[in-house]
Amino acid sequence: MVTDTRLEAELRDLAGSVPDPELPVLTLAELGVVRDVTVDGPGRVTVRLTPTYTGCPAIEAMSADIERVLHDHGVPEVSVVTVLAPAWSTDDISAEGRRKLTEFGIAPPRAHSTDGGPVPLTLSVRCPHCGSTDTELLSRFSSTACKALRRCVACREPFDHFKEL
């Protein structure tokens, strides 16, 4: 989205700096869930937030954390609105977010092609510990519904894989 004013850009940066409650290594901006911030009038701000999936239990914590951060920076009236369209995609995770996931020991989701060309077929998930692509699925669900549990055959370390959506 286009930010109209310097104040909105500053407030968007503040809202985006909030850590994700389920993956605190990532900010909400890096996760790509803060869609828009608008100043509606003196002391009134609306933040549009898209959950990673419909029914995500972390949306309430994200909203409360955004409200707290903006209140702490002098905004008396903050409204956080959940926006479901366009739907969030793992492509919304920034390059920095993907780097942080790997560094944290979570295999980031594979990026989708956006050029309209052939879709590359990727059958392997790279181990965030040793880099091997010889990994196996242990469970389709891990600590959260958006992650799967895998194990590296090479180094034998288990790890989460952020599923592609």
Short mmCIF file of N, CA and C in Angstrom, two decimals:
data_model
loop_
_atom_site.label_atom_id
_atom_site.label_comp_id
_atom_site.label_asym_id
_atom_site.label_seq_id
_atom_site.Cartn_x
_atom_site.Cartn_y
_atom_site.Cartn_z
N MET A 1 0.83 -1.18 0.00
CA MET A 1 0.00 0.00 0.00
C MET A 1 0.88 1.25 0.00
N VAL A 2 0.34 2.32 -0.51
CA VAL A 2 1.05 3.59 -0.56
C VAL A 2 0.79 4.34 0.73
N THR A 3 1.87 4.83 1.33
CA THR A 3 1.74 5.63 2.54
C THR A 3 1.60 7.09 2.13
N ASP A 4 0.56 7.76 2.63
CA ASP A 4 0.27 9.12 2.19
C ASP A 4 1.10 10.18 2.89
N THR A 5 1.37 10.01 4.17
CA THR A 5 2.05 11.07 4.92
C THR A 5 3.25 10.52 5.68
N ARG A 6 4.10 11.44 6.08
CA ARG A 6 5.27 11.04 6.88
C ARG A 6 4.83 10.45 8.22
N LEU A 7 3.77 11.01 8.82
CA LEU A 7 3.26 10.47 10.08
C LEU A 7 2.77 9.05 9.90
N GLU A 8 2.04 8.79 8.82
CA GLU A 8 1.55 7.43 8.57
C GLU A 8 2.72 6.47 8.35
N ALA A 9 3.75 6.92 7.66
CA ALA A 9 4.94 6.07 7.46
C ALA A 9 5.59 5.76 8.80
N GLU A 10 5.69 6.75 9.68
CA GLU A 10 6.29 6.55 11.00
C GLU A 10 5.44 5.57 11.83
N LEU A 11 4.14 5.74 11.79
CA LEU A 11 3.24 4.85 12.55
C LEU A 11 3.26 3.43 11.96
N ARG A 12 3.38 3.34 10.64
CA ARG A 12 3.48 2.02 9.99
C ARG A 12 4.75 1.31 10.45
N ASP A 13 5.87 2.06 10.52
CA ASP A 13 7.13 1.48 11.00
C ASP A 13 6.99 1.01 12.45
N LEU A 14 6.31 1.80 13.28
CA LEU A 14 6.11 1.40 14.68
C LEU A 14 5.26 0.14 14.77
N ALA A 15 4.14 0.11 14.04
CA ALA A 15 3.26 -1.07 14.05
C ALA A 15 4.02 -2.28 13.50
N GLY A 16 4.80 -2.07 12.45
CA GLY A 16 5.55 -3.16 11.84
C GLY A 16 6.69 -3.67 12.69
N SER A 17 7.14 -2.86 13.66
CA SER A 17 8.26 -3.27 14.53
C SER A 17 7.84 -4.24 15.63
N VAL A 18 6.55 -4.45 15.79
CA VAL A 18 6.04 -5.36 16.82
C VAL A 18 6.47 -6.79 16.49
N PRO A 19 7.03 -7.52 17.45
CA PRO A 19 7.41 -8.92 17.18
C PRO A 19 6.18 -9.80 17.02
N ASP A 20 6.29 -10.77 16.15
CA ASP A 20 5.22 -11.75 15.99
C ASP A 20 5.12 -12.56 17.29
N PRO A 21 3.92 -12.74 17.85
CA PRO A 21 3.81 -13.46 19.13
C PRO A 21 4.19 -14.93 19.05
N GLU A 22 4.06 -15.55 17.88
CA GLU A 22 4.42 -16.97 17.75
C GLU A 22 5.86 -17.17 17.28
N LEU A 23 6.39 -16.21 16.55
CA LEU A 23 7.77 -16.25 16.05
C LEU A 23 8.44 -14.92 16.37
N PRO A 24 8.80 -14.70 17.62
CA PRO A 24 9.31 -13.38 18.02
C PRO A 24 10.61 -12.97 17.35
N VAL A 25 11.23 -13.85 16.60
CA VAL A 25 12.42 -13.50 15.84
C VAL A 25 12.04 -12.60 14.66
N LEU A 26 10.76 -12.61 14.25
CA LEU A 26 10.26 -11.79 13.15
C LEU A 26 9.40 -10.65 13.64
N THR A 27 9.48 -9.52 12.95
CA THR A 27 8.54 -8.43 13.21
C THR A 27 7.32 -8.64 12.33
N LEU A 28 6.25 -7.93 12.64
CA LEU A 28 5.04 -8.03 11.83
C LEU A 28 5.29 -7.51 10.42
N ALA A 29 6.19 -6.53 10.27
CA ALA A 29 6.54 -6.03 8.94
C ALA A 29 7.27 -7.11 8.15
N GLU A 30 8.21 -7.79 8.78
CA GLU A 30 8.96 -8.86 8.09
C GLU A 30 8.04 -10.02 7.73
N LEU A 31 7.06 -10.28 8.58
CA LEU A 31 6.09 -11.33 8.30
C LEU A 31 5.13 -10.91 7.18
N GLY A 32 4.97 -9.60 7.00
CA GLY A 32 4.13 -9.08 5.92
C GLY A 32 2.66 -9.02 6.23
N VAL A 33 2.29 -8.88 7.52
CA VAL A 33 0.88 -8.87 7.88
C VAL A 33 0.30 -7.47 8.11
N VAL A 34 1.16 -6.46 8.28
CA VAL A 34 0.66 -5.08 8.42
C VAL A 34 0.40 -4.56 7.01
N ARG A 35 -0.87 -4.36 6.67
CA ARG A 35 -1.24 -3.97 5.31
C ARG A 35 -1.29 -2.46 5.10
N ASP A 36 -1.75 -1.72 6.11
CA ASP A 36 -1.92 -0.29 5.92
C ASP A 36 -2.08 0.39 7.27
N VAL A 37 -1.65 1.64 7.33
CA VAL A 37 -1.86 2.48 8.51
C VAL A 37 -2.35 3.83 8.00
N THR A 38 -3.49 4.28 8.54
CA THR A 38 -4.03 5.57 8.13
C THR A 38 -4.34 6.41 9.37
N VAL A 39 -4.10 7.71 9.24
CA VAL A 39 -4.49 8.65 10.28
C VAL A 39 -5.89 9.12 9.91
N ASP A 40 -6.86 8.86 10.78
CA ASP A 40 -8.26 9.16 10.51
C ASP A 40 -8.68 10.53 11.02
N GLY A 41 -7.84 11.14 11.81
CA GLY A 41 -8.13 12.44 12.40
C GLY A 41 -7.15 12.67 13.53
N PRO A 42 -7.27 13.80 14.21
CA PRO A 42 -6.35 14.07 15.31
C PRO A 42 -6.41 12.97 16.38
N GLY A 43 -5.28 12.28 16.60
CA GLY A 43 -5.21 11.25 17.64
C GLY A 43 -5.92 9.96 17.30
N ARG A 44 -6.34 9.77 16.04
CA ARG A 44 -7.07 8.55 15.64
C ARG A 44 -6.35 7.87 14.49
N VAL A 45 -6.03 6.58 14.69
CA VAL A 45 -5.29 5.82 13.69
C VAL A 45 -5.96 4.46 13.48
N THR A 46 -6.00 4.02 12.22
CA THR A 46 -6.48 2.69 11.89
C THR A 46 -5.34 1.89 11.28
N VAL A 47 -5.14 0.68 11.81
CA VAL A 47 -4.13 -0.24 11.28
C VAL A 47 -4.88 -1.42 10.68
N ARG A 48 -4.54 -1.76 9.43
CA ARG A 48 -5.14 -2.91 8.78
C ARG A 48 -4.13 -4.06 8.83
N LEU A 49 -4.60 -5.19 9.34
CA LEU A 49 -3.75 -6.33 9.64
C LEU A 49 -4.37 -7.57 9.01
N THR A 50 -3.55 -8.36 8.30
CA THR A 50 -4.03 -9.59 7.68
C THR A 50 -3.41 -10.78 8.40
N PRO A 51 -4.23 -11.69 8.92
CA PRO A 51 -3.67 -12.88 9.59
C PRO A 51 -3.02 -13.82 8.58
N THR A 52 -2.11 -14.64 9.07
CA THR A 52 -1.44 -15.59 8.20
C THR A 52 -2.41 -16.65 7.69
N TYR A 53 -3.46 -16.92 8.43
CA TYR A 53 -4.55 -17.75 7.94
C TYR A 53 -5.79 -17.41 8.74
N THR A 54 -6.96 -17.62 8.13
CA THR A 54 -8.23 -17.30 8.78
C THR A 54 -8.33 -18.09 10.08
N GLY A 55 -8.64 -17.42 11.15
CA GLY A 55 -8.76 -18.07 12.44
C GLY A 55 -7.46 -18.15 13.20
N CYS A 56 -6.42 -17.49 12.73
CA CYS A 56 -5.13 -17.50 13.41
C CYS A 56 -5.29 -16.95 14.84
N PRO A 57 -4.94 -17.74 15.86
CA PRO A 57 -5.14 -17.29 17.23
C PRO A 57 -4.22 -16.14 17.63
N ALA A 58 -3.16 -15.90 16.88
CA ALA A 58 -2.21 -14.85 17.23
C ALA A 58 -2.71 -13.46 16.84
N ILE A 59 -3.77 -13.36 16.05
CA ILE A 59 -4.24 -12.06 15.58
C ILE A 59 -4.65 -11.15 16.75
N GLU A 60 -5.22 -11.73 17.79
CA GLU A 60 -5.62 -10.92 18.95
C GLU A 60 -4.39 -10.35 19.66
N ALA A 61 -3.36 -11.16 19.83
CA ALA A 61 -2.13 -10.69 20.47
C ALA A 61 -1.44 -9.65 19.61
N MET A 62 -1.42 -9.86 18.28
CA MET A 62 -0.83 -8.88 17.37
C MET A 62 -1.54 -7.54 17.50
N SER A 63 -2.86 -7.58 17.49
CA SER A 63 -3.67 -6.35 17.59
C SER A 63 -3.40 -5.63 18.90
N ALA A 64 -3.39 -6.36 19.99
CA ALA A 64 -3.16 -5.75 21.31
C ALA A 64 -1.75 -5.15 21.38
N ASP A 65 -0.76 -5.84 20.81
CA ASP A 65 0.62 -5.33 20.84
C ASP A 65 0.76 -4.07 19.99
N ILE A 66 0.09 -4.03 18.83
CA ILE A 66 0.11 -2.83 17.99
C ILE A 66 -0.54 -1.67 18.72
N GLU A 67 -1.69 -1.92 19.33
CA GLU A 67 -2.38 -0.86 20.08
C GLU A 67 -1.47 -0.31 21.18
N ARG A 68 -0.81 -1.20 21.92
CA ARG A 68 0.07 -0.78 23.01
C ARG A 68 1.22 0.09 22.50
N VAL A 69 1.87 -0.36 21.42
CA VAL A 69 3.01 0.39 20.87
C VAL A 69 2.57 1.78 20.41
N LEU A 70 1.45 1.86 19.73
CA LEU A 70 0.99 3.17 19.24
C LEU A 70 0.50 4.05 20.38
N HIS A 71 -0.16 3.47 21.38
CA HIS A 71 -0.55 4.24 22.57
C HIS A 71 0.69 4.80 23.26
N ASP A 72 1.72 3.96 23.40
CA ASP A 72 2.97 4.38 24.04
C ASP A 72 3.65 5.52 23.28
N HIS A 73 3.35 5.66 22.00
CA HIS A 73 3.93 6.73 21.20
C HIS A 73 2.95 7.89 21.01
N GLY A 74 1.96 7.99 21.89
CA GLY A 74 1.10 9.17 21.93
C GLY A 74 -0.14 9.14 21.08
N VAL A 75 -0.52 8.00 20.55
CA VAL A 75 -1.76 7.92 19.77
C VAL A 75 -2.86 7.44 20.71
N PRO A 76 -3.81 8.32 21.05
CA PRO A 76 -4.83 7.94 22.03
C PRO A 76 -5.87 6.94 21.53
N GLU A 77 -6.21 7.00 20.24
CA GLU A 77 -7.26 6.12 19.73
C GLU A 77 -6.72 5.29 18.57
N VAL A 78 -6.57 3.97 18.81
CA VAL A 78 -6.03 3.05 17.81
C VAL A 78 -7.07 1.98 17.52
N SER A 79 -7.36 1.81 16.24
CA SER A 79 -8.27 0.76 15.80
C SER A 79 -7.49 -0.20 14.91
N VAL A 80 -7.46 -1.47 15.29
CA VAL A 80 -6.80 -2.48 14.46
C VAL A 80 -7.91 -3.31 13.81
N VAL A 81 -7.92 -3.29 12.48
CA VAL A 81 -8.96 -3.94 11.70
C VAL A 81 -8.35 -5.16 11.00
N THR A 82 -9.01 -6.30 11.12
CA THR A 82 -8.56 -7.51 10.42
C THR A 82 -9.08 -7.47 9.00
N VAL A 83 -8.16 -7.63 8.04
CA VAL A 83 -8.48 -7.60 6.61
C VAL A 83 -8.14 -8.97 6.04
N LEU A 84 -9.11 -9.61 5.41
CA LEU A 84 -8.89 -10.96 4.88
C LEU A 84 -8.58 -11.00 3.38
N ALA A 85 -8.80 -9.88 2.69
CA ALA A 85 -8.53 -9.85 1.25
C ALA A 85 -7.71 -8.62 0.92
N PRO A 86 -6.65 -8.76 0.18
CA PRO A 86 -6.15 -10.03 -0.34
C PRO A 86 -5.59 -10.88 0.78
N ALA A 87 -5.70 -12.18 0.60
CA ALA A 87 -5.23 -13.12 1.62
C ALA A 87 -3.71 -13.03 1.75
N TRP A 88 -3.23 -13.28 2.97
CA TRP A 88 -1.79 -13.32 3.21
C TRP A 88 -1.20 -14.54 2.51
N SER A 89 0.02 -14.41 2.07
CA SER A 89 0.74 -15.50 1.42
C SER A 89 2.15 -15.54 2.01
N THR A 90 2.77 -16.70 1.98
CA THR A 90 4.15 -16.78 2.46
C THR A 90 5.08 -15.94 1.58
N ASP A 91 4.64 -15.56 0.39
CA ASP A 91 5.42 -14.64 -0.43
C ASP A 91 5.50 -13.25 0.20
N ASP A 92 4.62 -12.95 1.15
CA ASP A 92 4.64 -11.66 1.84
C ASP A 92 5.77 -11.55 2.86
N ILE A 93 6.40 -12.66 3.20
CA ILE A 93 7.54 -12.62 4.13
C ILE A 93 8.72 -11.97 3.41
N SER A 94 9.32 -10.99 4.05
CA SER A 94 10.43 -10.26 3.43
C SER A 94 11.68 -11.14 3.36
N ALA A 95 12.63 -10.70 2.53
CA ALA A 95 13.90 -11.41 2.43
C ALA A 95 14.60 -11.44 3.79
N GLU A 96 14.52 -10.34 4.53
CA GLU A 96 15.11 -10.29 5.87
C GLU A 96 14.40 -11.28 6.79
N GLY A 97 13.08 -11.38 6.67
CA GLY A 97 12.32 -12.34 7.47
C GLY A 97 12.72 -13.78 7.16
N ARG A 98 12.93 -14.09 5.90
CA ARG A 98 13.36 -15.43 5.50
C ARG A 98 14.76 -15.73 6.06
N ARG A 99 15.63 -14.72 6.00
CA ARG A 99 16.98 -14.89 6.54
C ARG A 99 16.92 -15.16 8.04
N LYS A 100 16.09 -14.40 8.76
CA LYS A 100 15.96 -14.58 10.21
C LYS A 100 15.38 -15.94 10.56
N LEU A 101 14.40 -16.42 9.78
CA LEU A 101 13.84 -17.74 10.03
C LEU A 101 14.93 -18.80 9.95
N THR A 102 15.73 -18.75 8.90
CA THR A 102 16.81 -19.72 8.73
C THR A 102 17.80 -19.64 9.88
N GLU A 103 18.18 -18.41 10.23
CA GLU A 103 19.12 -18.20 11.33
C GLU A 103 18.57 -18.74 12.65
N PHE A 104 17.26 -18.68 12.81
CA PHE A 104 16.58 -19.14 14.02
C PHE A 104 16.38 -20.65 14.02
N GLY A 105 16.69 -21.32 12.90
CA GLY A 105 16.54 -22.77 12.82
C GLY A 105 15.23 -23.24 12.22
N ILE A 106 14.53 -22.34 11.52
CA ILE A 106 13.27 -22.70 10.85
C ILE A 106 13.49 -22.56 9.36
N ALA A 107 13.19 -23.61 8.61
CA ALA A 107 13.32 -23.53 7.16
C ALA A 107 12.24 -22.59 6.64
N PRO A 108 12.64 -21.55 5.92
CA PRO A 108 11.63 -20.62 5.40
C PRO A 108 10.82 -21.25 4.29
N PRO A 109 9.64 -20.70 4.01
CA PRO A 109 8.85 -21.24 2.90
C PRO A 109 9.55 -20.95 1.58
N ARG A 110 9.30 -21.82 0.62
CA ARG A 110 9.85 -21.60 -0.71
C ARG A 110 9.08 -20.46 -1.36
N ALA A 111 9.77 -19.63 -2.12
CA ALA A 111 9.11 -18.51 -2.82
C ALA A 111 8.40 -19.03 -4.06
N HIS A 112 7.28 -18.41 -4.37
CA HIS A 112 6.55 -18.74 -5.59
C HIS A 112 7.05 -17.86 -6.72
N SER A 113 6.91 -18.32 -7.94
CA SER A 113 7.27 -17.54 -9.11
C SER A 113 6.21 -16.49 -9.35
N THR A 114 6.62 -15.25 -9.59
CA THR A 114 5.67 -14.17 -9.85
C THR A 114 5.79 -13.65 -11.28
N ASP A 115 6.64 -14.27 -12.09
CA ASP A 115 6.86 -13.76 -13.44
C ASP A 115 5.90 -14.34 -14.46
N GLY A 116 5.00 -15.22 -14.05
CA GLY A 116 4.04 -15.80 -14.96
C GLY A 116 4.61 -16.94 -15.79
N GLY A 117 5.87 -17.27 -15.59
CA GLY A 117 6.51 -18.34 -16.35
C GLY A 117 6.24 -19.68 -15.72
N PRO A 118 6.99 -20.68 -16.14
CA PRO A 118 6.81 -22.02 -15.58
C PRO A 118 7.05 -22.03 -14.07
N VAL A 119 6.29 -22.85 -13.40
CA VAL A 119 6.42 -22.97 -11.96
C VAL A 119 7.52 -23.99 -11.67
N PRO A 120 8.58 -23.57 -10.97
CA PRO A 120 9.65 -24.53 -10.68
C PRO A 120 9.16 -25.57 -9.68
N LEU A 121 9.56 -26.81 -9.88
CA LEU A 121 9.19 -27.90 -8.99
C LEU A 121 10.32 -28.11 -8.00
N THR A 122 10.01 -27.88 -6.73
CA THR A 122 11.00 -28.07 -5.68
C THR A 122 10.47 -29.14 -4.74
N LEU A 123 11.17 -30.25 -4.68
CA LEU A 123 10.71 -31.37 -3.86
C LEU A 123 11.41 -31.43 -2.52
N SER A 124 12.43 -30.63 -2.32
CA SER A 124 13.20 -30.75 -1.09
C SER A 124 13.08 -29.49 -0.25
N VAL A 125 13.31 -29.67 1.04
CA VAL A 125 13.37 -28.57 1.99
C VAL A 125 14.78 -28.58 2.57
N ARG A 126 15.45 -27.43 2.50
CA ARG A 126 16.83 -27.32 2.96
C ARG A 126 16.89 -27.22 4.48
N CYS A 127 17.75 -28.01 5.10
CA CYS A 127 17.95 -27.98 6.54
C CYS A 127 18.56 -26.63 6.94
N PRO A 128 17.96 -25.94 7.89
CA PRO A 128 18.53 -24.65 8.31
C PRO A 128 19.80 -24.80 9.16
N HIS A 129 20.10 -26.01 9.59
CA HIS A 129 21.29 -26.24 10.43
C HIS A 129 22.53 -26.54 9.60
N CYS A 130 22.41 -27.49 8.64
CA CYS A 130 23.60 -27.89 7.88
C CYS A 130 23.49 -27.60 6.39
N GLY A 131 22.30 -27.25 5.91
CA GLY A 131 22.12 -26.92 4.50
C GLY A 131 21.77 -28.09 3.60
N SER A 132 21.72 -29.30 4.13
CA SER A 132 21.40 -30.47 3.32
C SER A 132 19.95 -30.40 2.84
N THR A 133 19.71 -30.93 1.65
CA THR A 133 18.33 -31.05 1.15
C THR A 133 17.77 -32.45 1.39
N ASP A 134 18.53 -33.29 2.06
CA ASP A 134 18.07 -34.64 2.39
C ASP A 134 17.33 -34.57 3.72
N THR A 135 16.04 -34.21 3.64
CA THR A 135 15.22 -34.05 4.84
C THR A 135 13.95 -34.88 4.69
N GLU A 136 13.32 -35.14 5.83
CA GLU A 136 12.09 -35.94 5.81
C GLU A 136 11.02 -35.29 6.67
N LEU A 137 9.79 -35.49 6.27
CA LEU A 137 8.64 -34.96 7.00
C LEU A 137 8.32 -35.87 8.18
N LEU A 138 8.26 -35.30 9.38
CA LEU A 138 7.87 -36.06 10.56
C LEU A 138 6.40 -35.86 10.89
N SER A 139 5.93 -34.61 10.73
CA SER A 139 4.54 -34.30 11.01
C SER A 139 4.13 -33.09 10.18
N ARG A 140 2.93 -33.12 9.63
CA ARG A 140 2.43 -31.98 8.84
C ARG A 140 2.18 -30.76 9.71
N PHE A 141 2.12 -30.95 11.02
CA PHE A 141 1.89 -29.83 11.93
C PHE A 141 2.96 -29.83 12.99
N SER A 142 3.38 -28.62 13.38
CA SER A 142 4.42 -28.47 14.39
C SER A 142 3.88 -27.62 15.52
N SER A 143 4.69 -26.69 16.03
CA SER A 143 4.27 -25.87 17.17
C SER A 143 3.11 -24.94 16.83
N THR A 144 2.95 -24.61 15.55
CA THR A 144 1.80 -23.84 15.08
C THR A 144 1.30 -24.49 13.80
N ALA A 145 0.07 -24.18 13.42
CA ALA A 145 -0.53 -24.80 12.24
C ALA A 145 0.17 -24.40 10.95
N CYS A 146 0.90 -23.29 10.96
CA CYS A 146 1.56 -22.83 9.74
C CYS A 146 2.95 -23.44 9.56
N LYS A 147 3.35 -24.33 10.45
CA LYS A 147 4.66 -24.98 10.33
C LYS A 147 4.51 -26.50 10.34
N ALA A 148 5.43 -27.17 9.65
CA ALA A 148 5.52 -28.63 9.66
C ALA A 148 6.81 -29.01 10.38
N LEU A 149 6.85 -30.21 10.95
CA LEU A 149 8.04 -30.71 11.62
C LEU A 149 8.79 -31.64 10.69
N ARG A 150 10.06 -31.34 10.47
CA ARG A 150 10.91 -32.13 9.59
C ARG A 150 12.18 -32.53 10.34
N ARG A 151 12.93 -33.48 9.75
CA ARG A 151 14.23 -33.86 10.30
C ARG A 151 15.20 -33.98 9.14
N CYS A 152 16.42 -33.54 9.40
CA CYS A 152 17.48 -33.65 8.42
C CYS A 152 18.08 -35.05 8.52
N VAL A 153 18.18 -35.74 7.41
CA VAL A 153 18.76 -37.08 7.38
C VAL A 153 20.28 -36.98 7.57
N ALA A 154 20.88 -35.91 7.07
CA ALA A 154 22.34 -35.76 7.15
C ALA A 154 22.82 -35.48 8.58
N CYS A 155 22.26 -34.46 9.22
CA CYS A 155 22.75 -34.10 10.56
C CYS A 155 21.83 -34.61 11.68
N ARG A 156 20.68 -35.18 11.30
CA ARG A 156 19.71 -35.78 12.23
C ARG A 156 18.98 -34.78 13.11
N GLU A 157 19.15 -33.48 12.86
CA GLU A 157 18.48 -32.46 13.67
C GLU A 157 17.04 -32.25 13.21
N PRO A 158 16.09 -32.19 14.14
CA PRO A 158 14.72 -31.83 13.77
C PRO A 158 14.64 -30.31 13.57
N PHE A 159 13.70 -29.89 12.75
CA PHE A 159 13.49 -28.45 12.55
C PHE A 159 12.08 -28.20 12.04
N ASP A 160 11.62 -26.98 12.27
CA ASP A 160 10.32 -26.55 11.73
C ASP A 160 10.52 -26.06 10.31
N HIS A 161 9.51 -26.26 9.49
CA HIS A 161 9.48 -25.72 8.13
C HIS A 161 8.22 -24.89 8.02
N PHE A 162 8.38 -23.62 7.72
CA PHE A 162 7.24 -22.71 7.52
C PHE A 162 6.58 -23.10 6.21
N LYS A 163 5.34 -23.59 6.27
CA LYS A 163 4.66 -24.10 5.08
C LYS A 163 4.36 -22.98 4.08
N GLU A 164 4.37 -23.33 2.81
CA GLU A 164 4.02 -22.39 1.76
C GLU A 164 2.51 -22.25 1.69
N LEU A 165 2.06 -21.03 1.57
CA LEU A 165 0.62 -20.76 1.40
C LEU A 165 0.42 -19.86 0.21
#
